[in-house]
mmCIF file of C-alpha atoms in Angstrom:
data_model
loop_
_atom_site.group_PDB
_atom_site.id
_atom_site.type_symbol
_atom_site.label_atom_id
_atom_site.label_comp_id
_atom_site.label_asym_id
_atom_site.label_seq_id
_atom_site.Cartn_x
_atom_site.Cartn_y
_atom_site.Cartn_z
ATOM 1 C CA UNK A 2 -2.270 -9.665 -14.483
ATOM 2 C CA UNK A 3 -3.477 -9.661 -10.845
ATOM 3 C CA UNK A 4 -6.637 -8.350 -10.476
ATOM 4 C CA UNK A 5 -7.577 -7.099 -6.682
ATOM 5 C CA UNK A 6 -11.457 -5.439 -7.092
ATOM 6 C CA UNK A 7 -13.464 -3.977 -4.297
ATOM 7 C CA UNK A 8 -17.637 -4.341 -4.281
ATOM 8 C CA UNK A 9 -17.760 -0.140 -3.987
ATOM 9 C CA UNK A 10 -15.740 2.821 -4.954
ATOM 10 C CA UNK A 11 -17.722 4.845 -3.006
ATOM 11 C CA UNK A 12 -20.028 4.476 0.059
ATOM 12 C CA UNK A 13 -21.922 6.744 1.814
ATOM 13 C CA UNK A 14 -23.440 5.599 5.389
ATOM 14 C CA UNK A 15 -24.590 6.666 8.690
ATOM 15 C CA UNK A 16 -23.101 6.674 11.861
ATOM 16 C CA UNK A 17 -24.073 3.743 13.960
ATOM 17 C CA UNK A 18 -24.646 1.575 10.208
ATOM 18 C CA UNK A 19 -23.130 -1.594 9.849
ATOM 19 C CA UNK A 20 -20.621 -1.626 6.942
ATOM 20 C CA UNK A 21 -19.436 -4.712 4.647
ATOM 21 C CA UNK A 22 -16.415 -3.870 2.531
ATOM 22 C CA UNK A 23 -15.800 -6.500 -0.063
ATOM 23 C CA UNK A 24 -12.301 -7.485 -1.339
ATOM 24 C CA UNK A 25 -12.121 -10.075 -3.963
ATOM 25 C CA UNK A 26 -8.740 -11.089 -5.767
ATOM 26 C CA UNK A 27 -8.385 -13.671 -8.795
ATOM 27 C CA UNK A 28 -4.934 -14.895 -8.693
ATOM 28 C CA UNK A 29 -4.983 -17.473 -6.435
ATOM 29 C CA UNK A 30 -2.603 -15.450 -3.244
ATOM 30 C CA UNK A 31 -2.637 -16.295 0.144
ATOM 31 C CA UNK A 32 -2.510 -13.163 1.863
ATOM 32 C CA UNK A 33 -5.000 -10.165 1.805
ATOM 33 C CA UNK A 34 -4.927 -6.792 3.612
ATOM 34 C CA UNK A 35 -7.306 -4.236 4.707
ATOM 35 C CA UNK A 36 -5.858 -0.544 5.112
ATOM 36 C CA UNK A 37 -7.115 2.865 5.675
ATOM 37 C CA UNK A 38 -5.625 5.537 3.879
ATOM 38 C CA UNK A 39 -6.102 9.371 5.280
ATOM 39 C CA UNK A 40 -3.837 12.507 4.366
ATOM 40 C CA UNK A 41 -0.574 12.994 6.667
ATOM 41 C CA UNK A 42 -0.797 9.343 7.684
ATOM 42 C CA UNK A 43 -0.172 6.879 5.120
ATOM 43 C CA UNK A 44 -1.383 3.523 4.525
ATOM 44 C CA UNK A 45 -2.402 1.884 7.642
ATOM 45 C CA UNK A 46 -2.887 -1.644 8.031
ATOM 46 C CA UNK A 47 -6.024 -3.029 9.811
ATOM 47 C CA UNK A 48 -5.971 -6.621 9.441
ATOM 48 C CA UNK A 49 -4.676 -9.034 7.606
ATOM 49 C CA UNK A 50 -5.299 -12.787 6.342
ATOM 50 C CA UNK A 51 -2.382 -15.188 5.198
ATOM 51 C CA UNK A 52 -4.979 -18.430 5.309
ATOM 52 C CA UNK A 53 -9.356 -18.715 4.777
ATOM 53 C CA UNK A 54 -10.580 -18.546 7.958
ATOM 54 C CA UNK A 55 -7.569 -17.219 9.826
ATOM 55 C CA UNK A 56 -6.681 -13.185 10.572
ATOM 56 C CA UNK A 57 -4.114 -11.306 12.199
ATOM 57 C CA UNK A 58 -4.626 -7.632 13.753
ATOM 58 C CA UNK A 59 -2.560 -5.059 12.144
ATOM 59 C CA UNK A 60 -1.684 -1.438 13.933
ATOM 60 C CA UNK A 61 -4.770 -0.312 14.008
ATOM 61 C CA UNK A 62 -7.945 -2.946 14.263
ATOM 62 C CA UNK A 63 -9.972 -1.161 16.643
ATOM 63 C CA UNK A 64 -13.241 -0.789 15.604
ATOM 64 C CA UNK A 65 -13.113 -3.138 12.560
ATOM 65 C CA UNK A 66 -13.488 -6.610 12.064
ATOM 66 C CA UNK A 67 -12.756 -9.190 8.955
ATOM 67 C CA UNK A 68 -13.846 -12.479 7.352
ATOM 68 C CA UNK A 69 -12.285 -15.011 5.299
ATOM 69 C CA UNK A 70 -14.526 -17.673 4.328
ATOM 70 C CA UNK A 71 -13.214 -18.275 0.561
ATOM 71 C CA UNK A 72 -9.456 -17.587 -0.487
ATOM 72 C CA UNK A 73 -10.530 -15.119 -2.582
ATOM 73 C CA UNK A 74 -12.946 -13.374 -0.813
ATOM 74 C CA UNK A 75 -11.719 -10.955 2.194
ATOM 75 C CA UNK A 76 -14.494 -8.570 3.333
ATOM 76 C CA UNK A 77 -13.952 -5.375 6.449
ATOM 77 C CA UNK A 78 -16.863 -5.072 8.920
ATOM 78 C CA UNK A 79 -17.788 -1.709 10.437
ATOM 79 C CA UNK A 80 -19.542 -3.147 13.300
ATOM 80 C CA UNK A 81 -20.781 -0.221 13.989
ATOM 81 C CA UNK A 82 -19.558 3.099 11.753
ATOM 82 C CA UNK A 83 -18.126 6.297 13.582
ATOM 83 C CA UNK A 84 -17.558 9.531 11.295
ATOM 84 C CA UNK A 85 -13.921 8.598 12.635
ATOM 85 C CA UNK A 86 -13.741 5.973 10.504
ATOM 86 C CA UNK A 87 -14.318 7.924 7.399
ATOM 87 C CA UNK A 88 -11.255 6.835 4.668
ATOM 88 C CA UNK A 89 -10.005 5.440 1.981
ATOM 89 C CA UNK A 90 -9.984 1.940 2.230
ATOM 90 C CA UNK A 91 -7.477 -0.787 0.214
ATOM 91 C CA UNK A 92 -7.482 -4.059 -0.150
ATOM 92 C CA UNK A 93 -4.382 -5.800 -1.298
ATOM 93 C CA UNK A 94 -3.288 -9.347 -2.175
ATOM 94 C CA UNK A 95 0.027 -10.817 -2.418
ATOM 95 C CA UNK A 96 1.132 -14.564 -3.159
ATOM 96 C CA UNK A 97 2.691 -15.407 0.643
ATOM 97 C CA UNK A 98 6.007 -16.397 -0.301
ATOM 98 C CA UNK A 99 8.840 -14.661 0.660
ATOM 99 C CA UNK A 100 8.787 -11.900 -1.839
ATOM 100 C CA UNK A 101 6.600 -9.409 -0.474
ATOM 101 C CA UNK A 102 4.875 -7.206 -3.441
ATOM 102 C CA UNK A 103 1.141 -6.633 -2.749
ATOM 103 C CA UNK A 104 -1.501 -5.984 -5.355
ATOM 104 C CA UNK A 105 -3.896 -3.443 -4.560
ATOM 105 C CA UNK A 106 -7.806 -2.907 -5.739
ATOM 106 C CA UNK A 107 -8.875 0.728 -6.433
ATOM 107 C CA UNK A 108 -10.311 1.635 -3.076
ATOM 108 C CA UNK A 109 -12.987 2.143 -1.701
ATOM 109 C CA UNK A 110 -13.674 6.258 -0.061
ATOM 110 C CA UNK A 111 -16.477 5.415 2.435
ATOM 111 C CA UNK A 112 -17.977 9.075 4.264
ATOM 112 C CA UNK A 113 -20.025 7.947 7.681
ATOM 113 C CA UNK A 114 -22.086 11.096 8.401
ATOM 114 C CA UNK B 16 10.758 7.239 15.320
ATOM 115 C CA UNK B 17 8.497 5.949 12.616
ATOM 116 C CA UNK B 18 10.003 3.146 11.268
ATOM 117 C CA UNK B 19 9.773 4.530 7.898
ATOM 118 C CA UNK B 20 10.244 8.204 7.190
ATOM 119 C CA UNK B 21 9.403 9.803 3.909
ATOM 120 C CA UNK B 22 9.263 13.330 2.990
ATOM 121 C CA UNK B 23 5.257 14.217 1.971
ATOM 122 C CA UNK B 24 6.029 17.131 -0.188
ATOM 123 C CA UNK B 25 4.717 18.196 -2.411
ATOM 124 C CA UNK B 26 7.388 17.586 -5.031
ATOM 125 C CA UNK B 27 6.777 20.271 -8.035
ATOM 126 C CA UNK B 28 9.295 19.472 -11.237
ATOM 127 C CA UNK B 29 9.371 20.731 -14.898
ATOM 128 C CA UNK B 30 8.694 18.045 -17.625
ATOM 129 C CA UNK B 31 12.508 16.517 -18.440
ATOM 130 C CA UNK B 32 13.591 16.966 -15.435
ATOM 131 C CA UNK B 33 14.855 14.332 -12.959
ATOM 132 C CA UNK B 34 12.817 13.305 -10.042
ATOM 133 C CA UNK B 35 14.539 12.132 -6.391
ATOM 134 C CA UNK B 36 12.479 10.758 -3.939
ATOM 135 C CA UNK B 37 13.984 9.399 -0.846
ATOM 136 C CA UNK B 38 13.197 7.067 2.210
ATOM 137 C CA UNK B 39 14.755 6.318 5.042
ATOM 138 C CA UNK B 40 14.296 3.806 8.091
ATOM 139 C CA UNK B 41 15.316 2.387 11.259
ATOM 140 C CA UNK B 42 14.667 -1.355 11.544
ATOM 141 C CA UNK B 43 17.684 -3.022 10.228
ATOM 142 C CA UNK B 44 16.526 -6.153 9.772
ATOM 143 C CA UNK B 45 14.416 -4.730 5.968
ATOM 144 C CA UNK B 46 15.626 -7.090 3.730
ATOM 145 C CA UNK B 47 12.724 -6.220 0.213
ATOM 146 C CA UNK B 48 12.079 -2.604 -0.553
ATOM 147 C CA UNK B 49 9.826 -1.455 -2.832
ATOM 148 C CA UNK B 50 8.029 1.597 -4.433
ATOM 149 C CA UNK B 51 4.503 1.685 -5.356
ATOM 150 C CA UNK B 52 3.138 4.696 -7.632
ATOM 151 C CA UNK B 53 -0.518 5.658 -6.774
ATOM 152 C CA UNK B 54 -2.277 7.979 -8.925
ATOM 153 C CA UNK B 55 -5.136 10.247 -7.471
ATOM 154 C CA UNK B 56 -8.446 8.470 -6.686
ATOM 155 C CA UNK B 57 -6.533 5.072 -7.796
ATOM 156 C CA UNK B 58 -5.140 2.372 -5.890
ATOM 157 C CA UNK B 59 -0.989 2.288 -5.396
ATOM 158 C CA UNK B 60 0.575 0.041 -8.013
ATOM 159 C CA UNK B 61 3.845 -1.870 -7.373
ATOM 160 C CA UNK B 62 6.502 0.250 -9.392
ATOM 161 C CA UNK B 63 10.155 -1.100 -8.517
ATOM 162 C CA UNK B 64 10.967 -3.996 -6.435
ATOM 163 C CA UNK B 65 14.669 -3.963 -5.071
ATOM 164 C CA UNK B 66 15.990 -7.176 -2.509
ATOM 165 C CA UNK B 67 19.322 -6.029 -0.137
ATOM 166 C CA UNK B 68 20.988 -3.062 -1.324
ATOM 167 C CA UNK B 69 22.221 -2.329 -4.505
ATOM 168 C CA UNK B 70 20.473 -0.456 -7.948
ATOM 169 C CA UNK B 71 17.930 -1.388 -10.133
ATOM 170 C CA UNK B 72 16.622 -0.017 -13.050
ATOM 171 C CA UNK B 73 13.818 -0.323 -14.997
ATOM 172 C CA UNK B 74 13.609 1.871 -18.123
ATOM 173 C CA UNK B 75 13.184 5.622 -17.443
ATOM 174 C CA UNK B 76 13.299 4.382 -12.973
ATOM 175 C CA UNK B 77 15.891 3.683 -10.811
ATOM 176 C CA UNK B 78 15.957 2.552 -7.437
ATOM 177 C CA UNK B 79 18.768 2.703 -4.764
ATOM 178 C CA UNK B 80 19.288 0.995 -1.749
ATOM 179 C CA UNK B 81 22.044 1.575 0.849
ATOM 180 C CA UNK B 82 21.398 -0.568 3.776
ATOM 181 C CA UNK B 83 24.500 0.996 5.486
ATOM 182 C CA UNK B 84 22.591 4.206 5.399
ATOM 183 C CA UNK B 85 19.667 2.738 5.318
ATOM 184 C CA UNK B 86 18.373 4.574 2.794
ATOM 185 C CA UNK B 87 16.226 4.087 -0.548
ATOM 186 C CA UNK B 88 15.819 6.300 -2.911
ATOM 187 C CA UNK B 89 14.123 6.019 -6.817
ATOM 188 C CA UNK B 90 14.750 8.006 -9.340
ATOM 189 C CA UNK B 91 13.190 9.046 -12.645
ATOM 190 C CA UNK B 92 14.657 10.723 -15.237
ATOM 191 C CA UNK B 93 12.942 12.682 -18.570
ATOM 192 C CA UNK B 94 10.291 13.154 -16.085
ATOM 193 C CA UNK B 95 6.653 13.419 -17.757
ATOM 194 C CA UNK B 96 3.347 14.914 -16.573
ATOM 195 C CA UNK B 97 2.515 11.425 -16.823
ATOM 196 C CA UNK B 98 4.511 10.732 -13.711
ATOM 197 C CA UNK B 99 2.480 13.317 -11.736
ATOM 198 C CA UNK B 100 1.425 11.057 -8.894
ATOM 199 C CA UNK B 101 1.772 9.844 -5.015
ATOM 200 C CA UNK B 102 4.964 7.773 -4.863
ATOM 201 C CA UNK B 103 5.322 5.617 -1.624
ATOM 202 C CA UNK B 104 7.934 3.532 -0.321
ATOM 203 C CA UNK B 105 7.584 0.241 1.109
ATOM 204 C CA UNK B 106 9.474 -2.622 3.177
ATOM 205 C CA UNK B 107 9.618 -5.333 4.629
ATOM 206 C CA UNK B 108 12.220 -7.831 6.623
ATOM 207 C CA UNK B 109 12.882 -11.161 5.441
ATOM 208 C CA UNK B 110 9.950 -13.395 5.190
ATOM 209 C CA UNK B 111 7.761 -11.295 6.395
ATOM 210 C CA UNK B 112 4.702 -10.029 4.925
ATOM 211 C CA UNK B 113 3.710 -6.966 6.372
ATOM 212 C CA UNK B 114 4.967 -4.279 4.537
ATOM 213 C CA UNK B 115 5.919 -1.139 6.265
ATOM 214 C CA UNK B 116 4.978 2.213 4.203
ATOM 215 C CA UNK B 117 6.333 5.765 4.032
ATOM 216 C CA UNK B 118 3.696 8.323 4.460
ATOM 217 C CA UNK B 119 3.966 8.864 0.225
ATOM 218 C CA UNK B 120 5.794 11.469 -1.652
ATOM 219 C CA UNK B 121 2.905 13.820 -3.961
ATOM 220 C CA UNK B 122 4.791 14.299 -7.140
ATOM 221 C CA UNK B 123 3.651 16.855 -9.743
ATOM 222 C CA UNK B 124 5.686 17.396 -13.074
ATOM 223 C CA UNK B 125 4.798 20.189 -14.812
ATOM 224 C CA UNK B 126 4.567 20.563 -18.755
#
């Protein structure tokens, strides 16, 4: 089974904090995904990755920023946290071949006060 | 238009009873669809996984596409409070990996 887990389920921090969100997935994919979840709007993607080192903006990057160093290893960056930015955050993983299924962790529900 | 419209509800059924859920969308060129089940305070999990139109089923779940229409829908009969969840729908065109999601479909089957 794939296993997608995130470093926090929840995460409590203050506006104007730095924030690392950690996404690690064992299964060997190619692709990983950061996206917010909030009530009346769905999943919404932020970034994604399809290779280490290399990222793509999704619909809504502003005010976020990710890392790939490892396959396995995709972390989100709060540069600098807004009590906008308060959500549920997924990761997901999928393999990067045509079929498209993605794997998500449990999320993470981070509150920026 | 959103490309992909889904009804929020909430959805409230009796146990037994069959559940329809329903997408629809406006960017012909979705070739996978796909349904992920997300239970509260839990990540969404990949439920049914349909390519080009047609039916699929998968024990108690089935999921319709009609491209012509272009509309999904899924299906699941002898509901269970088990199957109280967030159901969303997902797609994608072909060879693409972003995934394009409904805004989910709260589901709530009542014993």
């Amino acid at each position: 089974d794939v296993k997608v887990t995130q470093s926090s389920r929840y995460l409590v921090k203050r506006t104007g904090e730095k924030v690392f969100l950690e996404c690690v997935q064992d299964m060997d994919h190619e692709n990983m995904f950061w996206y917010r979840q909030d009530p009346g709007l769905g999943l919404r993607l932020i970034y994604f990755s399809y290779d280490v080192k290399m990222k793509e903006k999704g619909d809504i990057p502003e005010g976020y920023s990710v890392s790939r160093e490892k396959k396995e290893r995709f972390s989100l960056i709060l540069e600098s946290a807004s009590t906008n930015q308060t959500s549920m955050y997924l990761c997901a993983s999928s393999l990067g071949l045509r079929h498209d299924e993605q794997y998500f962790g449990p999320g993470t529900r981070l509150t920026v006060t | 238009q959103k490309e992909v419209e889904q009804d929020p509800g909430p959805l409230s059924v009796p146990e037994g009873a069959i559940v329809s859920l329903n997408c629809t969308y406006s960017n012909s060129a979705f070739q996978y669809f796909m349904w992920y089940r997300q239970y509260s305070r839990k990540g969404p999990e990949l439920l049914m996984y349909t390519y080009s139109s047609g039916n699929k089923e998968d024990g108690r779940f089935t999921a319709q596409v009609d491209k012509s229409s272009k509309y999904i829908s899924l299906f699941i009969r002898d509901s269970q409070p088990s199957d109280s969840a967030t159901y969303l729908c997902a797609m994608s065109p072909n060879g693409n990996n972003r995934l394009a999601f409904g805004k989910g479909n709260q589901v709530v089957v009542i014993p």
